[in-house]
Short mmCIF file of C-alpha atoms in Angstrom, two decimals:
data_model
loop_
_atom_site.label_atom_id
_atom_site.label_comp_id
_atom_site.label_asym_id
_atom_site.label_seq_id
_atom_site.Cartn_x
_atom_site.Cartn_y
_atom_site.Cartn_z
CA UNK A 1 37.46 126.40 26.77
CA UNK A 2 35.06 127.14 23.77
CA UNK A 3 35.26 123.42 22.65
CA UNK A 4 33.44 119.92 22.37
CA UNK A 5 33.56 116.67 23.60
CA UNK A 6 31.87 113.46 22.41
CA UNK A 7 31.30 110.65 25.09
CA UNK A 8 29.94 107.87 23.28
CA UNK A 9 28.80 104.58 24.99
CA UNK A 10 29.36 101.71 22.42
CA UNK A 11 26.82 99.22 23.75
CA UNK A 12 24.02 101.78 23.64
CA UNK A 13 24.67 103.17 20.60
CA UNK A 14 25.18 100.14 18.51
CA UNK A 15 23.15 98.11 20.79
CA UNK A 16 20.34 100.09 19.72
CA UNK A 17 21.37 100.70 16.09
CA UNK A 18 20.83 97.15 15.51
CA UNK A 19 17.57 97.24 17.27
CA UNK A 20 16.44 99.95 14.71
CA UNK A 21 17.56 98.24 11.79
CA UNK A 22 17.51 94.47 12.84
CA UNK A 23 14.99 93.94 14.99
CA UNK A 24 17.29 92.77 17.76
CA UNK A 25 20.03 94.47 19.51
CA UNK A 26 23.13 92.10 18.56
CA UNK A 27 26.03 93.80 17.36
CA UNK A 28 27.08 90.76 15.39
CA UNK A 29 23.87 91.51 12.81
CA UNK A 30 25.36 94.92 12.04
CA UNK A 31 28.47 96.32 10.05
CA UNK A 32 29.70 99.61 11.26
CA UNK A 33 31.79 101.59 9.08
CA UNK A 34 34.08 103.31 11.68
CA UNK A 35 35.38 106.01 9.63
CA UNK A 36 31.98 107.31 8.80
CA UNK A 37 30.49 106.54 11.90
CA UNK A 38 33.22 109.02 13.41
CA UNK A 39 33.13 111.50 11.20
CA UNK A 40 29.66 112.05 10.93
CA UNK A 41 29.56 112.31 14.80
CA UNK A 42 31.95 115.02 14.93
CA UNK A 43 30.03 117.09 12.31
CA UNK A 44 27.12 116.68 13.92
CA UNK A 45 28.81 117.37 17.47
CA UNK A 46 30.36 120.86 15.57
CA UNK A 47 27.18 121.75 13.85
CA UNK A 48 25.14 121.29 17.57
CA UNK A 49 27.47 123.05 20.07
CA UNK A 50 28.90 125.38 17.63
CA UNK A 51 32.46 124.98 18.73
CA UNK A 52 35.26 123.18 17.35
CA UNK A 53 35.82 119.26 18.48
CA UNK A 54 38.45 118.45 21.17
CA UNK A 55 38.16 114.48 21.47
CA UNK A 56 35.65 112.09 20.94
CA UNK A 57 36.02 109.27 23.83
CA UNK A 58 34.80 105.92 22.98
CA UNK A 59 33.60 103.26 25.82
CA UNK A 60 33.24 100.00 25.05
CA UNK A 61 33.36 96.65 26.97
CA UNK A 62 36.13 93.66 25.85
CA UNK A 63 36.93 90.25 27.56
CA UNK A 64 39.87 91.18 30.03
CA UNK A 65 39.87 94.49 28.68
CA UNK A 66 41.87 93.06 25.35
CA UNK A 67 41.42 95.28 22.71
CA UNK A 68 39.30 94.02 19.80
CA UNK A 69 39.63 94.51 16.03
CA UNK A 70 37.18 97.36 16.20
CA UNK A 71 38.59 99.17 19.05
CA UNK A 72 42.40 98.68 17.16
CA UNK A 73 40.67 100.34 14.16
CA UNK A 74 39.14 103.14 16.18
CA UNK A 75 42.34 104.41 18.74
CA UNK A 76 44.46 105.18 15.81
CA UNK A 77 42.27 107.55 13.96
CA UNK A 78 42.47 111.02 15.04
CA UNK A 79 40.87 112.81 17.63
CA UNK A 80 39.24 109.21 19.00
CA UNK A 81 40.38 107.89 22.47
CA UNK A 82 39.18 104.71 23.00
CA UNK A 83 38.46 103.70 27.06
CA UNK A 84 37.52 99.71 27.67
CA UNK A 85 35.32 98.10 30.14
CA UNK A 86 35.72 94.23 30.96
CA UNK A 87 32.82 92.14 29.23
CA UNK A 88 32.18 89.27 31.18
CA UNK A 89 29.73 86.53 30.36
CA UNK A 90 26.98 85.29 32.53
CA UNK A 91 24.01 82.87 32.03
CA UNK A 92 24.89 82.52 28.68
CA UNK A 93 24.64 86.89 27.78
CA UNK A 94 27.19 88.85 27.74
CA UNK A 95 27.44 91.95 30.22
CA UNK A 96 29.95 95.10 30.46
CA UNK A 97 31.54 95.92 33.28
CA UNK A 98 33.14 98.92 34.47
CA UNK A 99 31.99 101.55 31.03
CA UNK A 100 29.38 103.30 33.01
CA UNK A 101 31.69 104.13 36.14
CA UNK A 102 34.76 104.95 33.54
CA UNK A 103 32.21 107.61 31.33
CA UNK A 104 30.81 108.96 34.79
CA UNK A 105 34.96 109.81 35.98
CA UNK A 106 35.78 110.91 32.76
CA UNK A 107 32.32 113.29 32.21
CA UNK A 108 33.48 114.62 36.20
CA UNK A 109 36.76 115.30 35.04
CA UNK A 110 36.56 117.02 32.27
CA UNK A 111 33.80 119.50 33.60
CA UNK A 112 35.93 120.30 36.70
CA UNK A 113 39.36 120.68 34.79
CA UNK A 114 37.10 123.45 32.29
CA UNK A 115 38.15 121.13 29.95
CA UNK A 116 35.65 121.74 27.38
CA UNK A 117 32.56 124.52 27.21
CA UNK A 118 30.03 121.55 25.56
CA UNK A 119 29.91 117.93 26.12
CA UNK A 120 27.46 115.39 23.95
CA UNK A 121 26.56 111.96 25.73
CA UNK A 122 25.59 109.10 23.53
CA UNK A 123 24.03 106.63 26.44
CA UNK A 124 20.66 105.94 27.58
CA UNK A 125 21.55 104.93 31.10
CA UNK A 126 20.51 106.77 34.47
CA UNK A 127 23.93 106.01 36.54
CA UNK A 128 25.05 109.06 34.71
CA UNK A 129 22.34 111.33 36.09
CA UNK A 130 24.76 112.22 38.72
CA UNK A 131 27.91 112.90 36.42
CA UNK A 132 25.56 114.90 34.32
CA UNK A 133 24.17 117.22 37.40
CA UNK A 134 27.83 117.84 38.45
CA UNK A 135 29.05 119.02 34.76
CA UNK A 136 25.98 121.37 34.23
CA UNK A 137 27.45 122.82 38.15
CA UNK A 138 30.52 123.65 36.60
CA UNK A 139 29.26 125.46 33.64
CA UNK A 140 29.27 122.69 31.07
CA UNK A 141 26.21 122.29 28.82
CA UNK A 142 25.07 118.82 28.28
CA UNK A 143 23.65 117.65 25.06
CA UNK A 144 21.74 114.56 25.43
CA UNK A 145 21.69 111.85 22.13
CA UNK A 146 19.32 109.30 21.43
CA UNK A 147 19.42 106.79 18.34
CA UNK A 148 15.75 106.57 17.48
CA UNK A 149 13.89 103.64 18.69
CA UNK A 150 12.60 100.86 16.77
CA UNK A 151 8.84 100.94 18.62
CA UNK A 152 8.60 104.32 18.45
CA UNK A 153 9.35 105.02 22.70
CA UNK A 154 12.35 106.43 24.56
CA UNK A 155 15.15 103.93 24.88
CA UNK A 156 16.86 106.12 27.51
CA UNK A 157 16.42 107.03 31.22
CA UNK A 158 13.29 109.56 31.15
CA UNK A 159 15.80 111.14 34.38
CA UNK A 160 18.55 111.64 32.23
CA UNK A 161 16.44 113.26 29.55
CA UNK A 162 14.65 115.77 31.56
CA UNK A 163 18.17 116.83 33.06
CA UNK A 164 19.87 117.58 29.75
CA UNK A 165 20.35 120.82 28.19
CA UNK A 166 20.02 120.14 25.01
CA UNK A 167 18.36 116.55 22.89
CA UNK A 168 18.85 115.26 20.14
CA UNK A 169 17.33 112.09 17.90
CA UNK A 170 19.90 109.89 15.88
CA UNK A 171 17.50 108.90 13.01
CA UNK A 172 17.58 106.18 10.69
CA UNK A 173 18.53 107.92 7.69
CA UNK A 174 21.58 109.37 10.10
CA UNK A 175 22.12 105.67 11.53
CA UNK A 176 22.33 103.79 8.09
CA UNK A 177 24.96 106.25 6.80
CA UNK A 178 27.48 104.24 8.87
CA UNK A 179 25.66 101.11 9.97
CA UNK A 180 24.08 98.51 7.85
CA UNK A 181 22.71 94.95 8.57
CA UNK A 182 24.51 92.12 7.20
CA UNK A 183 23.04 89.02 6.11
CA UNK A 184 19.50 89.54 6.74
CA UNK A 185 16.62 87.97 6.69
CA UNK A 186 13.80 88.74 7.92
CA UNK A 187 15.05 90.00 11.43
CA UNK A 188 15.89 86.12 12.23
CA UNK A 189 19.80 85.95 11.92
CA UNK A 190 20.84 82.99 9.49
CA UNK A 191 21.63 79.33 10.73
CA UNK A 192 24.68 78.38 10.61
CA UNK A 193 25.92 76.95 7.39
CA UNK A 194 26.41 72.93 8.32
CA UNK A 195 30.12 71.41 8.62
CA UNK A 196 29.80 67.94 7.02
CA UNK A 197 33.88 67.32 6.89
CA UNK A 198 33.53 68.41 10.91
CA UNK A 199 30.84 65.42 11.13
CA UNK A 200 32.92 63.21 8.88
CA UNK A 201 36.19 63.26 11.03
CA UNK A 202 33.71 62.80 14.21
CA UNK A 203 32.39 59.67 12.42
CA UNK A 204 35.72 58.04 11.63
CA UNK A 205 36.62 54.87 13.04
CA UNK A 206 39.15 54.45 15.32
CA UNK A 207 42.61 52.81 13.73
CA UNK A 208 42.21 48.81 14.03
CA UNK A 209 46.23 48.99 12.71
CA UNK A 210 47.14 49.09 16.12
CA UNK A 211 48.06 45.49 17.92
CA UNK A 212 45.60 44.23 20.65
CA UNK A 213 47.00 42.73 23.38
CA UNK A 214 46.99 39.13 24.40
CA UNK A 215 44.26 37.94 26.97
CA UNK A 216 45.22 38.61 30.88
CA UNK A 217 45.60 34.77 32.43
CA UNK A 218 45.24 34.53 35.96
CA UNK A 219 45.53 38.04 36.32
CA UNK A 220 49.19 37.95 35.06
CA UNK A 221 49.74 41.12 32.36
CA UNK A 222 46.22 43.00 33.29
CA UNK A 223 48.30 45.96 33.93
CA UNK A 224 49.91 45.57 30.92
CA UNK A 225 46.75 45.15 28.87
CA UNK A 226 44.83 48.05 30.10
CA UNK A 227 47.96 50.55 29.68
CA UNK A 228 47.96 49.40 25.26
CA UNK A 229 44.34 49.21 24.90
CA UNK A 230 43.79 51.92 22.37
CA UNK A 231 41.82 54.79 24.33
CA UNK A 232 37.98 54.99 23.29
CA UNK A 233 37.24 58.55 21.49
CA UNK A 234 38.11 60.14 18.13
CA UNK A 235 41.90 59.71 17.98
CA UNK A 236 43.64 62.91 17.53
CA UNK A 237 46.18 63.80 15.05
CA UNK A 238 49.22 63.03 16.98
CA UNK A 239 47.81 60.19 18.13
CA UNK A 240 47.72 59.01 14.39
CA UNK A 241 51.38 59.94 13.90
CA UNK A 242 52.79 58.52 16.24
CA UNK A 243 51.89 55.41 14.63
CA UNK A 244 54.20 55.85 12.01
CA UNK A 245 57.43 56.63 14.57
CA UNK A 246 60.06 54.39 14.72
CA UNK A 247 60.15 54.98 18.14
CA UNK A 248 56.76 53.59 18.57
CA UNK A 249 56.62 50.37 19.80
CA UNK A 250 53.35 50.05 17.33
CA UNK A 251 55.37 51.14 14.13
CA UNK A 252 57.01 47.71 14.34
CA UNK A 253 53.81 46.25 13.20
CA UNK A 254 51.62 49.38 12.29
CA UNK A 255 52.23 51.44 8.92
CA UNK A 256 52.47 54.97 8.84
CA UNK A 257 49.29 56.94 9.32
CA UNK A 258 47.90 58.94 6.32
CA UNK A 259 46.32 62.09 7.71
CA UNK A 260 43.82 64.19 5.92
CA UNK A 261 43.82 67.82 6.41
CA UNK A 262 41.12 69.96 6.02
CA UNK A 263 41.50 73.33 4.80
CA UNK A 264 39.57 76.31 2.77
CA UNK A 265 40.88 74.80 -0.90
CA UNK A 266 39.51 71.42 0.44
CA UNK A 267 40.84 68.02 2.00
CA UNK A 268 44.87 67.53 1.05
CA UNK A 269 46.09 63.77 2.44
CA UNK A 270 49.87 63.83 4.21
CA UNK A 271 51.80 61.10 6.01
CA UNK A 272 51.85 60.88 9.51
CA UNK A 273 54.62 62.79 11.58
CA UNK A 274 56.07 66.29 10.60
CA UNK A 275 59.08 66.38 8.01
CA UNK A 276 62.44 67.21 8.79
CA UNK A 277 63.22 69.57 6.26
CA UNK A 278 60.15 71.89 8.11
CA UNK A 279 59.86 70.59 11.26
CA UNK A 280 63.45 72.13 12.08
CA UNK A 281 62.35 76.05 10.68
CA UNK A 282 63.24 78.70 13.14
CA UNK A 283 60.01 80.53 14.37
CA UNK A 284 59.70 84.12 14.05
CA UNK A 285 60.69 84.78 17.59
CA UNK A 286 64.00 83.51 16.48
CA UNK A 287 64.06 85.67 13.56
CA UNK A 288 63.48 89.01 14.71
CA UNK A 289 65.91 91.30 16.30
CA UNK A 290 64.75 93.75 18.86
CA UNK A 291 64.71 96.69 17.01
CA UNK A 292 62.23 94.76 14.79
CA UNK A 293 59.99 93.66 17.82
CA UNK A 294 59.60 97.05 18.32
CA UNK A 295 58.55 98.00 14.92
CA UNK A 296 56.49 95.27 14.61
CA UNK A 297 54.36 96.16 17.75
CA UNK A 298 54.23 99.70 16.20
CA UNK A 299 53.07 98.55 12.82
CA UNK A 300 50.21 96.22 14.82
CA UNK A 301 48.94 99.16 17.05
CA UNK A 302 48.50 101.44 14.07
CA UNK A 303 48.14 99.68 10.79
CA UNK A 304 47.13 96.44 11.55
CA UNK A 305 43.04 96.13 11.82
CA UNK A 306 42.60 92.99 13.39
CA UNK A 307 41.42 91.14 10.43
CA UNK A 308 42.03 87.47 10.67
CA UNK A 309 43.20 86.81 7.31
CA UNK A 310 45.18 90.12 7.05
CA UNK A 311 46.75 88.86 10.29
CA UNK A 312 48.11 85.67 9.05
CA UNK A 313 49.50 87.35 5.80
CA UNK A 314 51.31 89.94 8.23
CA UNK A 315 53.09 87.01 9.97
CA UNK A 316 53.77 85.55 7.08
CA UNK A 317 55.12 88.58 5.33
CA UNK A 318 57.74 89.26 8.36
CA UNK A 319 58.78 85.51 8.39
CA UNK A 320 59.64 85.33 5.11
CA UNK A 321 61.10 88.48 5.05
CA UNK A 322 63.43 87.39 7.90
CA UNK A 323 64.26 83.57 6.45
CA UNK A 324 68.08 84.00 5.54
CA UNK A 325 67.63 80.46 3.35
CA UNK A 326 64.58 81.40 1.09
CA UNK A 327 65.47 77.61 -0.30
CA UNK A 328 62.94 76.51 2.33
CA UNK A 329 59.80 78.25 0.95
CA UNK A 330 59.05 75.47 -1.64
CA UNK A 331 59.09 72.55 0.80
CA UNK A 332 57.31 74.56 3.08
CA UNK A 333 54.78 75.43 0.32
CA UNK A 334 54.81 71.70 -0.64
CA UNK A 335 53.05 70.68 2.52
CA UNK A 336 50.19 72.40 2.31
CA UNK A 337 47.78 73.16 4.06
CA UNK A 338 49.82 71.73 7.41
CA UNK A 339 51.71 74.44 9.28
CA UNK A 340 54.77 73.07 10.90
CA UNK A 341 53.98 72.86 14.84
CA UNK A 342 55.80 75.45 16.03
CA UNK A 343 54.90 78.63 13.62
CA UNK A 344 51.24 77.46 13.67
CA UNK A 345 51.59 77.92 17.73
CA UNK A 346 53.45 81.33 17.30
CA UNK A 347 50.90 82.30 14.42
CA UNK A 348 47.83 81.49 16.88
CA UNK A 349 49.62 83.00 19.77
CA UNK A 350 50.33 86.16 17.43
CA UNK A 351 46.75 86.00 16.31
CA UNK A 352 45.66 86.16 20.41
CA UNK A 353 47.28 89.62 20.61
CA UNK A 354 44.37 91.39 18.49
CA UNK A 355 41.62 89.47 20.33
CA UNK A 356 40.62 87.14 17.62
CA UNK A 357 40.24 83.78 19.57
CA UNK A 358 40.02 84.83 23.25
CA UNK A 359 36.21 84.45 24.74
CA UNK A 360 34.22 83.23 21.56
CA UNK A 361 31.86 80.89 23.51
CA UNK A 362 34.85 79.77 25.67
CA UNK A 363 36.73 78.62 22.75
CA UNK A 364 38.87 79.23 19.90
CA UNK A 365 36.50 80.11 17.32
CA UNK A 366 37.05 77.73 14.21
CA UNK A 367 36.71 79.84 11.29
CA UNK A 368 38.81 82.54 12.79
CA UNK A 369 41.57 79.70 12.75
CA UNK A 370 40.65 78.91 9.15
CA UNK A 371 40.95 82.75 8.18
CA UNK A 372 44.32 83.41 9.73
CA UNK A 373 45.59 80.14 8.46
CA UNK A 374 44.78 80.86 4.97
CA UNK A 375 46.24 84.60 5.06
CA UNK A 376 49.22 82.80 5.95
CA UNK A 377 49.23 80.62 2.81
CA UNK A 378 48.28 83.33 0.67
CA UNK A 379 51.31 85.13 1.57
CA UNK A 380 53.86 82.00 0.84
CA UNK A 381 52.08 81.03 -2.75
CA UNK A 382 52.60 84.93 -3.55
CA UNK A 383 55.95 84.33 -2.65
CA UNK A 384 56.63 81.14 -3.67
CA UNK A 385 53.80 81.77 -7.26
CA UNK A 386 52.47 78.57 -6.42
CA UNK A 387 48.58 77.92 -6.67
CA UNK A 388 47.40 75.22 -4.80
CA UNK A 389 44.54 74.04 -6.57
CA UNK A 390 41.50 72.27 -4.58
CA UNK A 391 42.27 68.48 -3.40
CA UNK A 392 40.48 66.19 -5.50
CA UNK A 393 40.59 63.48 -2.61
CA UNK A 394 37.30 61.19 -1.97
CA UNK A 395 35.80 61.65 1.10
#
């Protein structure tokens, strides 16, 4: 078949993108602009071979092979199949597994089905040497592409360039069409910008509201003094609110705990324990039919980018779309910035589906939590055309 394929290998290509432009080959100092990243490879794939595009097959590594914003972007535009790899971490790098074996069955196949008269690689690694060899045996001409190095020297397997058909350099003024550094400078990426209300709620005392047990004699009620000696440690917010239950033994001598909630319009204080007239919403779960479970996953595989403050205004969006008493949206927008319990799990747990807080460092990665949180709020003033100003609270 007189046509093209593109087999592009992520981590190379962007990997050494942000070598070229950086100084260091971290994706996280680069913006890619997918669209024109894409396009421009399939003009240049056309212009090269001659012969019309067929598919451009994009390999990339995720944790558990989840799908990341990126990758959601890229499998919906056209012509772009998008193959993952697992990316595990190990001695504190991370390292792709499986992309090289996946672009070596995939090169294999498509020169043995005559799938395609032309195919471009975008990788610098040798294990393809022997994929390679086997497509130019059945009639397949291999281009060979290289981004251009930032010293100057081959950043590919010398093996896999002397057994391609055809090469071609990716040059800076082709690379910075799509890709751009963010933040620089120098070629040192920024520190970290400091969290001083993070260090203030590390700092805070523990409650002294609680009552301290009376002295064990003779070993009588030791047992009973070690199980209500307030735990050492930061006390969490439920610990606080439980103070104020009436259940609590401690509320008959404790008041109610005042809780201050961070958020991004600053600190907002609220009372201890979650209200009635929110903590009994239905969750979206409960809201949605099937037929709308359906649409929704079609609306999130092909319009939704992964974005984590479009992703919270999505959520949003459906809930209250699906709330048959809209007389709840101003109490729920009175208790801002605290999400009742259960649609702040079903948010986060909706959020997990576009690979927004799975493998950052082991953890959930804080400002992704503050980003989705405040798409959701966005959504309910819009809805509600309430502001909420910054808190004006003393630290």
């Amino acid at each position: 078949m007189d046509r093209c394929v593109v087999l592009v290998d992520a981590g190379y290509l962007l990997g050494a993108a942000a070598s070229l432009l950086a100084g260091e080959p971290s994706r996280s100092r680069i913006s890619i602009d997918h669209a024109t990243l894409v396009q421009g490879l399939r003009d240049r794939a056309e212009a090269d071979t001659g012969h019309p595009l067929l598919r451009i097959y994009w390999f990339d590594g995720a944790p558990d092979r989840v799908p990341q914003p990126e990758h959601r972007r890229l499998r919906v535009m056209p012509r772009v199949t998008v193959r993952l790899g697992a990316l595990t971490r190990s001695d504190g790098r991370w390292a792709q597994k499986g992309v090289d074996a996946a672009m070596h069955a995939e090169l294999t196949e498509l020169a043995r089905n005559r799938a395609c008269s032309d195919i471009v690689l975008v990788t610098g690694d040798g294990d393809l040497l022997p994929g390679m060899m086997s497509a130019k045996e059945h009639g397949v001409a291999v281009h060979l592409w290289a981004v251009q190095a930032a010293d100057g020297d081959y950043n590919q397997s010398e093996d896999l360039v002397a057994e391609a058909d055809e090469r071609r350099v990716l040059d800076r003024e082709w690379i910075t069409r799509a890709v751009r550094v963010k933040d620089l400078t120098g070629v040192c990426a920024p520190a970290p910008a400091p969290r001083p209300e993070i260090a203030a709620i590390l700092a805070a005392p523990l409650p002294s509201t609680a009552p301290q047990p009376e002295p064990a004699q003779n070993g009588v009620g030791a047992a009973e003094a070690s199980a209500v000696q307030p735990a050492k440690g930061v006390p969490t917010p439920k610990d606080l609110a439980d103070l104020g239950r009436p259940s609590m033994p401690e509320a008959r001598t404790a008041p109610a705990a005042t809780l201050r909630w961070s958020s991004d319009r600053g600190w907002v204080e609220r009372p201890g324990g979650e209200p009635p007239e929110t903590a009994g919403l239905p969750t979206l779960a409960q809201l949605t039919t099937a037929e709308q479970r359906w649409a929704d996953r079609e609306e999130d595989i092909t319009a939704i980018g992964g974005d984590p403050y479009e992703v919270g205004q999505v959520f949003a969006r459906r809930w209250i779309e699906r709330l048959p008493d809209q007389s709840h949206l101003p109490l729920l927008a009175a208790q801002y910035p605290r999400v009742p319990h259960r649609i702040d799990g079903e948010l986060l747990r909706y959020a997990a589906r576009f690979g927004l807080l799975a493998h950052k460092d082991d953890q959930i990665d804080e400002h992704d939590r503050y980003a989705i949180r405040a798409g959701f709020w966005r959504e309910i003033d819009i809805r509600t055309a309430v502001e909420h100003a910054p808190a004006t609270t003393e630290s």
